[in-house]
Amino acid sequence: MSNVEYRAGRVDCSSDSMNIAIRKSYLDSLGFSSYDLYLDDHHCRASTDYYYVTFNFPLHSCNTGRKSENGRIIYTNNVRGAQPVSGEITRNNTEFPLVVRCVMERDSSVGILYEAKENRNATISGTGRFNTTMAFYQSSSFYYPITDSPYRVNLNQQLYVQVQLTQAEPSLHLFMDSCVASPNHDYSSRTYDLIRNGCRRDNTVNIYRNGNRYFAQFSFSAFKFLRTHSQVFLRCDVVICPDNDYNSRCRQGCRNRRKRSTSSDHHTEVLTLGPITLKGPEEAEAKTEDNE
């Protein structure tokens, strides 16, 4: 890391916000103060402390741009400012363009990097990931999530699952590429395909939404190896795509045979859910009596 990179500051990215911290010493070296700076939206201003000038704002505010590039989604904004000019004539650049980027990966790894190659027209970049969650629901309305752990079910009971971005984002689509069940949380031994390559592999599976919203929904029947194993875990691999990428995996739907995508979209995130356990005879009988 060069001195300029160190002096410029850093950007931290999360699934819903960007935090830009610019060193005051770096601003002082260029003749700027915190009061001179703003983002592409002039109403977005910074806070300040002894060491840093800080912008903290949601990714979809302050005129932040978004584009897809090399399989990643990149959010970009600019820290701008007008340096007060003394005298009538100056040959110095009095603008302060600092390009700030959040590079959002679509896999489970995350890292931070900083780039600022020049004193002027510098760039600070950070990487992050989209947060996704998976939960069981009580019915196909998907209104009420199941909070019990473990989730105790009857054999052949229909189970409802929703996977979604933690931060609702209509401009992104989520696609379930595969979902498997296993009696082991590390999926090291026996597994059972529910969904594979976006196609259902079990005749009890119903796919309600997949690839055209920021969430996906499906259901399946609690299956028979619950008779021989005390618990079952569920793992789904999902892909996140920009809604305007018409060649993305999200747009291709069920593919019985895996093929290379023409899109740059190839990263996946892995989510796990469980365990599911089979209800005992007493619980099953009580449920039957309640229904009567």
PDB file of N, CA, C and O in Angstrom, residues 137-202:
ATOM      1  N   TYR A 137     -41.558 -21.655   6.692  1.00  0.00           N
ATOM      2  CA  TYR A 137     -42.783 -20.885   6.930  1.00  0.00           C
ATOM      3  C   TYR A 137     -43.944 -21.843   7.186  1.00  0.00           C
ATOM      4  O   TYR A 137     -43.888 -23.032   6.839  1.00  0.00           O
ATOM      5  N   GLN A 138     -45.001 -21.297   7.766  1.00  0.00           N
ATOM      6  CA  GLN A 138     -46.125 -22.128   8.167  1.00  0.00           C
ATOM      7  C   GLN A 138     -46.992 -22.589   7.000  1.00  0.00           C
ATOM      8  O   GLN A 138     -47.615 -23.644   7.068  1.00  0.00           O
ATOM      9  N   SER A 139     -47.060 -21.788   5.926  1.00  0.00           N
ATOM     10  CA  SER A 139     -47.941 -22.127   4.814  1.00  0.00           C
ATOM     11  C   SER A 139     -47.426 -21.477   3.541  1.00  0.00           C
ATOM     12  O   SER A 139     -46.426 -20.734   3.546  1.00  0.00           O
ATOM     13  N   SER A 140     -48.142 -21.730   2.436  1.00  0.00           N
ATOM     14  CA  SER A 140     -47.747 -21.178   1.142  1.00  0.00           C
ATOM     15  C   SER A 140     -47.977 -19.679   1.038  1.00  0.00           C
ATOM     16  O   SER A 140     -47.604 -19.055   0.040  1.00  0.00           O
ATOM     17  N   SER A 141     -48.590 -19.069   2.056  1.00  0.00           N
ATOM     18  CA  SER A 141     -48.721 -17.608   2.067  1.00  0.00           C
ATOM     19  C   SER A 141     -47.389 -16.944   2.425  1.00  0.00           C
ATOM     20  O   SER A 141     -47.173 -15.777   2.125  1.00  0.00           O
ATOM     21  N   PHE A 142     -46.500 -17.688   3.078  1.00  0.00           N
ATOM     22  CA  PHE A 142     -45.182 -17.205   3.478  1.00  0.00           C
ATOM     23  C   PHE A 142     -45.266 -15.926   4.318  1.00  0.00           C
ATOM     24  O   PHE A 142     -44.448 -15.017   4.194  1.00  0.00           O
ATOM     25  N   TYR A 143     -46.265 -15.878   5.213  1.00  0.00           N
ATOM     26  CA  TYR A 143     -46.410 -14.736   6.109  1.00  0.00           C
ATOM     27  C   TYR A 143     -45.692 -14.958   7.443  1.00  0.00           C
ATOM     28  O   TYR A 143     -45.102 -14.036   7.997  1.00  0.00           O
ATOM     29  N   TYR A 144     -45.751 -16.194   7.958  1.00  0.00           N
ATOM     30  CA  TYR A 144     -45.286 -16.435   9.320  1.00  0.00           C
ATOM     31  C   TYR A 144     -44.135 -17.446   9.323  1.00  0.00           C
ATOM     32  O   TYR A 144     -44.332 -18.628   9.049  1.00  0.00           O
ATOM     33  N   PRO A 145     -42.915 -16.983   9.630  1.00  0.00           N
ATOM     34  CA  PRO A 145     -41.777 -17.906   9.670  1.00  0.00           C
ATOM     35  C   PRO A 145     -41.835 -18.814  10.896  1.00  0.00           C
ATOM     36  O   PRO A 145     -42.399 -18.460  11.932  1.00  0.00           O
ATOM     37  N   ILE A 146     -41.242 -19.984  10.756  1.00  0.00           N
ATOM     38  CA  ILE A 146     -41.101 -20.920  11.873  1.00  0.00           C
ATOM     39  C   ILE A 146     -39.861 -20.531  12.670  1.00  0.00           C
ATOM     40  O   ILE A 146     -38.761 -20.425  12.120  1.00  0.00           O
ATOM     41  N   THR A 147     -40.029 -20.316  13.959  1.00  0.00           N
ATOM     42  CA  THR A 147     -38.898 -19.908  14.806  1.00  0.00           C
ATOM     43  C   THR A 147     -38.393 -21.040  15.684  1.00  0.00           C
ATOM     44  O   THR A 147     -37.370 -20.884  16.357  1.00  0.00           O
ATOM     45  N   ASP A 148     -39.096 -22.178  15.696  1.00  0.00           N
ATOM     46  CA  ASP A 148     -38.663 -23.304  16.523  1.00  0.00           C
ATOM     47  C   ASP A 148     -37.386 -23.920  15.971  1.00  0.00           C
ATOM     48  O   ASP A 148     -37.217 -24.047  14.754  1.00  0.00           O
ATOM     49  N   SER A 149     -36.495 -24.327  16.869  1.00  0.00           N
ATOM     50  CA  SER A 149     -35.291 -25.046  16.473  1.00  0.00           C
ATOM     51  C   SER A 149     -34.980 -26.118  17.521  1.00  0.00           C
ATOM     52  O   SER A 149     -34.792 -25.790  18.687  1.00  0.00           O
ATOM     53  N   PRO A 150     -34.980 -27.404  17.130  1.00  0.00           N
ATOM     54  CA  PRO A 150     -35.247 -27.884  15.777  1.00  0.00           C
ATOM     55  C   PRO A 150     -36.721 -27.772  15.408  1.00  0.00           C
ATOM     56  O   PRO A 150     -37.579 -27.655  16.271  1.00  0.00           O
ATOM     57  N   TYR A 151     -36.983 -27.802  14.135  1.00  0.00           N
ATOM     58  CA  TYR A 151     -38.347 -27.750  13.606  1.00  0.00           C
ATOM     59  C   TYR A 151     -38.892 -29.177  13.584  1.00  0.00           C
ATOM     60  O   TYR A 151     -38.423 -30.016  12.820  1.00  0.00           O
ATOM     61  N   ARG A 152     -39.877 -29.459  14.419  1.00  0.00           N
ATOM     62  CA  ARG A 152     -40.417 -30.808  14.558  1.00  0.00           C
ATOM     63  C   ARG A 152     -41.639 -30.965  13.660  1.00  0.00           C
ATOM     64  O   ARG A 152     -42.585 -30.177  13.740  1.00  0.00           O
ATOM     65  N   VAL A 153     -41.608 -31.984  12.793  1.00  0.00           N
ATOM     66  CA  VAL A 153     -42.628 -32.124  11.756  1.00  0.00           C
ATOM     67  C   VAL A 153     -43.156 -33.552  11.732  1.00  0.00           C
ATOM     68  O   VAL A 153     -42.562 -34.476  12.296  1.00  0.00           O
ATOM     69  N   ASN A 154     -44.285 -33.736  11.045  1.00  0.00           N
ATOM     70  CA  ASN A 154     -44.842 -35.063  10.782  1.00  0.00           C
ATOM     71  C   ASN A 154     -44.289 -35.597   9.471  1.00  0.00           C
ATOM     72  O   ASN A 154     -43.960 -34.830   8.552  1.00  0.00           O
ATOM     73  N   LEU A 155     -44.210 -36.905   9.376  1.00  0.00           N
ATOM     74  CA  LEU A 155     -43.805 -37.536   8.124  1.00  0.00           C
ATOM     75  C   LEU A 155     -44.794 -37.144   7.031  1.00  0.00           C
ATOM     76  O   LEU A 155     -46.007 -37.133   7.240  1.00  0.00           O
ATOM     77  N   ASN A 156     -44.265 -36.774   5.856  1.00  0.00           N
ATOM     78  CA  ASN A 156     -45.045 -36.339   4.689  1.00  0.00           C
ATOM     79  C   ASN A 156     -45.709 -34.978   4.873  1.00  0.00           C
ATOM     80  O   ASN A 156     -46.504 -34.550   4.026  1.00  0.00           O
ATOM     81  N   GLN A 157     -45.397 -34.265   5.941  1.00  0.00           N
ATOM     82  CA  GLN A 157     -45.896 -32.900   6.102  1.00  0.00           C
ATOM     83  C   GLN A 157     -45.245 -32.003   5.057  1.00  0.00           C
ATOM     84  O   GLN A 157     -44.053 -32.123   4.772  1.00  0.00           O
ATOM     85  N   GLN A 158     -46.019 -31.101   4.461  1.00  0.00           N
ATOM     86  CA  GLN A 158     -45.472 -30.179   3.474  1.00  0.00           C
ATOM     87  C   GLN A 158     -44.734 -29.051   4.196  1.00  0.00           C
ATOM     88  O   GLN A 158     -45.272 -28.417   5.107  1.00  0.00           O
ATOM     89  N   LEU A 159     -43.487 -28.815   3.809  1.00  0.00           N
ATOM     90  CA  LEU A 159     -42.639 -27.805   4.438  1.00  0.00           C
ATOM     91  C   LEU A 159     -42.406 -26.668   3.449  1.00  0.00           C
ATOM     92  O   LEU A 159     -42.109 -26.908   2.271  1.00  0.00           O
ATOM     93  N   TYR A 160     -42.509 -25.444   3.913  1.00  0.00           N
ATOM     94  CA  TYR A 160     -42.439 -24.252   3.054  1.00  0.00           C
ATOM     95  C   TYR A 160     -41.166 -23.467   3.371  1.00  0.00           C
ATOM     96  O   TYR A 160     -40.904 -23.145   4.531  1.00  0.00           O
ATOM     97  N   VAL A 161     -40.394 -23.154   2.335  1.00  0.00           N
ATOM     98  CA  VAL A 161     -39.084 -22.522   2.497  1.00  0.00           C
ATOM     99  C   VAL A 161     -39.015 -21.251   1.662  1.00  0.00           C
ATOM    100  O   VAL A 161     -39.434 -21.245   0.492  1.00  0.00           O
ATOM    101  N   GLN A 162     -38.476 -20.188   2.266  1.00  0.00           N
ATOM    102  CA  GLN A 162     -38.213 -18.954   1.520  1.00  0.00           C
ATOM    103  C   GLN A 162     -36.757 -18.543   1.723  1.00  0.00           C
ATOM    104  O   GLN A 162     -36.258 -18.535   2.841  1.00  0.00           O
ATOM    105  N   VAL A 163     -36.102 -18.213   0.620  1.00  0.00           N
ATOM    106  CA  VAL A 163     -34.748 -17.657   0.628  1.00  0.00           C
ATOM    107  C   VAL A 163     -34.857 -16.227   0.127  1.00  0.00           C
ATOM    108  O   VAL A 163     -35.544 -15.962  -0.866  1.00  0.00           O
ATOM    109  N   GLN A 164     -34.195 -15.276   0.800  1.00  0.00           N
ATOM    110  CA  GLN A 164     -34.328 -13.888   0.362  1.00  0.00           C
ATOM    111  C   GLN A 164     -33.096 -13.078   0.724  1.00  0.00           C
ATOM    112  O   GLN A 164     -32.309 -13.449   1.602  1.00  0.00           O
ATOM    113  N   LEU A 165     -32.938 -11.974   0.004  1.00  0.00           N
ATOM    114  CA  LEU A 165     -31.938 -10.987   0.387  1.00  0.00           C
ATOM    115  C   LEU A 165     -32.375 -10.339   1.696  1.00  0.00           C
ATOM    116  O   LEU A 165     -33.550 -10.004   1.870  1.00  0.00           O
ATOM    117  N   THR A 166     -31.438 -10.160   2.618  1.00  0.00           N
ATOM    118  CA  THR A 166     -31.772  -9.545   3.898  1.00  0.00           C
ATOM    119  C   THR A 166     -32.324  -8.146   3.699  1.00  0.00           C
ATOM    120  O   THR A 166     -33.287  -7.731   4.344  1.00  0.00           O
ATOM    121  N   GLN A 167     -31.721  -7.407   2.774  1.00  0.00           N
ATOM    122  CA  GLN A 167     -32.208  -6.076   2.417  1.00  0.00           C
ATOM    123  C   GLN A 167     -32.997  -6.190   1.128  1.00  0.00           C
ATOM    124  O   GLN A 167     -32.449  -6.529   0.079  1.00  0.00           O
ATOM    125  N   ALA A 168     -34.313  -5.965   1.185  1.00  0.00           N
ATOM    126  CA  ALA A 168     -35.150  -6.080  -0.009  1.00  0.00           C
ATOM    127  C   ALA A 168     -34.631  -5.152  -1.106  1.00  0.00           C
ATOM    128  O   ALA A 168     -34.481  -3.955  -0.887  1.00  0.00           O
ATOM    129  N   GLU A 169     -34.347  -5.714  -2.279  1.00  0.00           N
ATOM    130  CA  GLU A 169     -33.789  -4.931  -3.376  1.00  0.00           C
ATOM    131  C   GLU A 169     -34.451  -5.368  -4.688  1.00  0.00           C
ATOM    132  O   GLU A 169     -34.060  -6.380  -5.288  1.00  0.00           O
ATOM    133  N   PRO A 170     -35.481  -4.630  -5.126  1.00  0.00           N
ATOM    134  CA  PRO A 170     -36.210  -5.023  -6.346  1.00  0.00           C
ATOM    135  C   PRO A 170     -35.341  -5.073  -7.592  1.00  0.00           C
ATOM    136  O   PRO A 170     -35.701  -5.740  -8.559  1.00  0.00           O
ATOM    137  N   SER A 171     -34.205  -4.383  -7.623  1.00  0.00           N
ATOM    138  CA  SER A 171     -33.372  -4.376  -8.822  1.00  0.00           C
ATOM    139  C   SER A 171     -32.440  -5.577  -8.895  1.00  0.00           C
ATOM    140  O   SER A 171     -31.661  -5.701  -9.833  1.00  0.00           O
ATOM    141  N   LEU A 172     -32.507  -6.458  -7.896  1.00  0.00           N
ATOM    142  CA  LEU A 172     -31.720  -7.692  -7.896  1.00  0.00           C
ATOM    143  C   LEU A 172     -32.659  -8.889  -7.871  1.00  0.00           C
ATOM    144  O   LEU A 172     -33.726  -8.842  -7.256  1.00  0.00           O
ATOM    145  N   HIS A 173     -32.250  -9.962  -8.537  1.00  0.00           N
ATOM    146  CA  HIS A 173     -33.011 -11.198  -8.534  1.00  0.00           C
ATOM    147  C   HIS A 173     -32.196 -12.302  -7.861  1.00  0.00           C
ATOM    148  O   HIS A 173     -30.967 -12.336  -7.975  1.00  0.00           O
ATOM    149  N   LEU A 174     -32.894 -13.194  -7.177  1.00  0.00           N
ATOM    150  CA  LEU A 174     -32.256 -14.318  -6.488  1.00  0.00           C
ATOM    151  C   LEU A 174     -32.751 -15.614  -7.114  1.00  0.00           C
ATOM    152  O   LEU A 174     -33.951 -15.800  -7.310  1.00  0.00           O
ATOM    153  N   PHE A 175     -31.802 -16.516  -7.420  1.00  0.00           N
ATOM    154  CA  PHE A 175     -32.140 -17.771  -8.081  1.00  0.00           C
ATOM    155  C   PHE A 175     -31.609 -18.946  -7.272  1.00  0.00           C
ATOM    156  O   PHE A 175     -30.423 -18.984  -6.914  1.00  0.00           O
ATOM    157  N   MET A 176     -32.483 -19.900  -6.949  1.00  0.00           N
ATOM    158  CA  MET A 176     -32.062 -21.139  -6.279  1.00  0.00           C
ATOM    159  C   MET A 176     -31.566 -22.110  -7.353  1.00  0.00           C
ATOM    160  O   MET A 176     -32.346 -22.632  -8.140  1.00  0.00           O
ATOM    161  N   ASP A 177     -30.272 -22.349  -7.381  1.00  0.00           N
ATOM    162  CA  ASP A 177     -29.711 -23.268  -8.360  1.00  0.00           C
ATOM    163  C   ASP A 177     -29.865 -24.706  -7.887  1.00  0.00           C
ATOM    164  O   ASP A 177     -30.145 -25.600  -8.685  1.00  0.00           O
ATOM    165  N   SER A 178     -29.661 -24.945  -6.582  1.00  0.00           N
ATOM    166  CA  SER A 178     -29.813 -26.298  -6.056  1.00  0.00           C
ATOM    167  C   SER A 178     -30.182 -26.257  -4.586  1.00  0.00           C
ATOM    168  O   SER A 178     -29.817 -25.324  -3.870  1.00  0.00           O
ATOM    169  N   CYS A 179     -30.918 -27.250  -4.139  1.00  0.00           N
ATOM    170  CA  CYS A 179     -31.232 -27.455  -2.726  1.00  0.00           C
ATOM    171  C   CYS A 179     -31.143 -28.946  -2.440  1.00  0.00           C
ATOM    172  O   CYS A 179     -31.752 -29.757  -3.158  1.00  0.00           O
ATOM    173  N   VAL A 180     -30.371 -29.314  -1.434  1.00  0.00           N
ATOM    174  CA  VAL A 180     -30.214 -30.714  -1.061  1.00  0.00           C
ATOM    175  C   VAL A 180     -30.501 -30.879   0.417  1.00  0.00           C
ATOM    176  O   VAL A 180     -30.345 -29.946   1.207  1.00  0.00           O
ATOM    177  N   ALA A 181     -30.923 -32.075   0.800  1.00  0.00           N
ATOM    178  CA  ALA A 181     -31.160 -32.428   2.194  1.00  0.00           C
ATOM    179  C   ALA A 181     -30.168 -33.505   2.596  1.00  0.00           C
ATOM    180  O   ALA A 181     -29.741 -34.322   1.773  1.00  0.00           O
ATOM    181  N   SER A 182     -29.799 -33.511   3.875  1.00  0.00           N
ATOM    182  CA  SER A 182     -28.850 -34.490   4.385  1.00  0.00           C
ATOM    183  C   SER A 182     -29.106 -34.713   5.866  1.00  0.00           C
ATOM    184  O   SER A 182     -29.516 -33.785   6.569  1.00  0.00           O
ATOM    185  N   PRO A 183     -28.840 -35.922   6.375  1.00  0.00           N
ATOM    186  CA  PRO A 183     -28.950 -36.149   7.817  1.00  0.00           C
ATOM    187  C   PRO A 183     -27.773 -35.577   8.600  1.00  0.00           C
ATOM    188  O   PRO A 183     -27.789 -35.605   9.832  1.00  0.00           O
ATOM    189  N   ASN A 184     -26.753 -35.040   7.907  1.00  0.00           N
ATOM    190  CA  ASN A 184     -25.567 -34.488   8.574  1.00  0.00           C
ATOM    191  C   ASN A 184     -25.417 -33.017   8.226  1.00  0.00           C
ATOM    192  O   ASN A 184     -25.583 -32.620   7.067  1.00  0.00           O
ATOM    193  N   HIS A 185     -25.064 -32.210   9.229  1.00  0.00           N
ATOM    194  CA  HIS A 185     -24.947 -30.770   9.001  1.00  0.00           C
ATOM    195  C   HIS A 185     -23.786 -30.400   8.094  1.00  0.00           C
ATOM    196  O   HIS A 185     -23.750 -29.309   7.531  1.00  0.00           O
ATOM    197  N   ASP A 186     -22.792 -31.310   7.943  1.00  0.00           N
ATOM    198  CA  ASP A 186     -21.676 -31.009   7.043  1.00  0.00           C
ATOM    199  C   ASP A 186     -21.871 -31.624   5.653  1.00  0.00           C
ATOM    200  O   ASP A 186     -21.005 -31.488   4.794  1.00  0.00           O
ATOM    201  N   TYR A 187     -22.994 -32.314   5.424  1.00  0.00           N
ATOM    202  CA  TYR A 187     -23.349 -32.864   4.116  1.00  0.00           C
ATOM    203  C   TYR A 187     -22.245 -33.765   3.565  1.00  0.00           C
ATOM    204  O   TYR A 187     -22.008 -33.835   2.369  1.00  0.00           O
ATOM    205  N   SER A 188     -21.572 -34.482   4.480  1.00  0.00           N
ATOM    206  CA  SER A 188     -20.427 -35.293   4.081  1.00  0.00           C
ATOM    207  C   SER A 188     -20.829 -36.698   3.644  1.00  0.00           C
ATOM    208  O   SER A 188     -20.036 -37.393   3.016  1.00  0.00           O
ATOM    209  N   SER A 189     -22.021 -37.141   4.000  1.00  0.00           N
ATOM    210  CA  SER A 189     -22.423 -38.492   3.622  1.00  0.00           C
ATOM    211  C   SER A 189     -23.622 -38.433   2.695  1.00  0.00           C
ATOM    212  O   SER A 189     -23.579 -37.784   1.652  1.00  0.00           O
ATOM    213  N   ARG A 190     -24.701 -39.056   3.049  1.00  0.00           N
ATOM    214  CA  ARG A 190     -25.850 -39.153   2.172  1.00  0.00           C
ATOM    215  C   ARG A 190     -26.531 -37.795   1.976  1.00  0.00           C
ATOM    216  O   ARG A 190     -26.757 -37.053   2.926  1.00  0.00           O
ATOM    217  N   THR A 191     -26.850 -37.474   0.736  1.00  0.00           N
ATOM    218  CA  THR A 191     -27.630 -36.268   0.421  1.00  0.00           C
ATOM    219  C   THR A 191     -28.762 -36.654  -0.516  1.00  0.00           C
ATOM    220  O   THR A 191     -28.703 -37.672  -1.212  1.00  0.00           O
ATOM    221  N   TYR A 192     -29.768 -35.801  -0.532  1.00  0.00           N
ATOM    222  CA  TYR A 192     -30.947 -36.053  -1.358  1.00  0.00           C
ATOM    223  C   TYR A 192     -31.299 -34.757  -2.076  1.00  0.00           C
ATOM    224  O   TYR A 192     -31.505 -33.723  -1.446  1.00  0.00           O
ATOM    225  N   ASP A 193     -31.359 -34.826  -3.414  1.00  0.00           N
ATOM    226  CA  ASP A 193     -31.644 -33.636  -4.216  1.00  0.00           C
ATOM    227  C   ASP A 193     -33.125 -33.284  -4.170  1.00  0.00           C
ATOM    228  O   ASP A 193     -33.979 -34.123  -4.474  1.00  0.00           O
ATOM    229  N   LEU A 194     -33.412 -32.043  -3.816  1.00  0.00           N
ATOM    230  CA  LEU A 194     -34.757 -31.489  -3.976  1.00  0.00           C
ATOM    231  C   LEU A 194     -34.840 -30.652  -5.250  1.00  0.00           C
ATOM    232  O   LEU A 194     -35.782 -30.768  -6.029  1.00  0.00           O
ATOM    233  N   ILE A 195     -33.839 -29.788  -5.442  1.00  0.00           N
ATOM    234  CA  ILE A 195     -33.730 -28.951  -6.643  1.00  0.00           C
ATOM    235  C   ILE A 195     -32.299 -29.053  -7.145  1.00  0.00           C
ATOM    236  O   ILE A 195     -31.352 -28.974  -6.352  1.00  0.00           O
ATOM    237  N   ARG A 196     -32.106 -29.208  -8.445  1.00  0.00           N
ATOM    238  CA  ARG A 196     -30.770 -29.295  -9.036  1.00  0.00           C
ATOM    239  C   ARG A 196     -30.783 -28.554 -10.357  1.00  0.00           C
ATOM    240  O   ARG A 196     -31.645 -28.792 -11.199  1.00  0.00           O
ATOM    241  N   ASN A 197     -29.844 -27.633 -10.555  1.00  0.00           N
ATOM    242  CA  ASN A 197     -29.772 -26.812 -11.768  1.00  0.00           C
ATOM    243  C   ASN A 197     -31.078 -26.068 -12.033  1.00  0.00           C
ATOM    244  O   ASN A 197     -31.480 -25.856 -13.176  1.00  0.00           O
ATOM    245  N   GLY A 198     -31.752 -25.677 -10.940  1.00  0.00           N
ATOM    246  CA  GLY A 198     -33.005 -24.949 -11.059  1.00  0.00           C
ATOM    247  C   GLY A 198     -34.207 -25.819 -11.354  1.00  0.00           C
ATOM    248  O   GLY A 198     -35.324 -25.302 -11.486  1.00  0.00           O
ATOM    249  N   CYS A 199     -34.019 -27.139 -11.453  1.00  0.00           N
ATOM    250  CA  CYS A 199     -35.107 -28.070 -11.766  1.00  0.00           C
ATOM    251  C   CYS A 199     -35.465 -28.868 -10.513  1.00  0.00           C
ATOM    252  O   CYS A 199     -34.591 -29.257  -9.743  1.00  0.00           O
ATOM    253  N   ARG A 200     -36.727 -29.156 -10.346  1.00  0.00           N
ATOM    254  CA  ARG A 200     -37.121 -29.967  -9.195  1.00  0.00           C
ATOM    255  C   ARG A 200     -36.735 -31.420  -9.449  1.00  0.00           C
ATOM    256  O   ARG A 200     -36.910 -31.945 -10.546  1.00  0.00           O
ATOM    257  N   ARG A 201     -36.204 -32.064  -8.413  1.00  0.00           N
ATOM    258  CA  ARG A 201     -35.742 -33.439  -8.507  1.00  0.00           C
ATOM    259  C   ARG A 201     -36.572 -34.381  -7.637  1.00  0.00           C
ATOM    260  O   ARG A 201     -36.303 -35.573  -7.584  1.00  0.00           O
ATOM    261  N   ASP A 202     -37.548 -33.835  -6.949  1.00  0.00           N
ATOM    262  CA  ASP A 202     -38.431 -34.635  -6.108  1.00  0.00           C
ATOM    263  C   ASP A 202     -39.864 -34.282  -6.486  1.00  0.00           C
ATOM    264  O   ASP A 202     -40.197 -33.099  -6.662  1.00  0.00           O
TER     265      ASP A 202
END
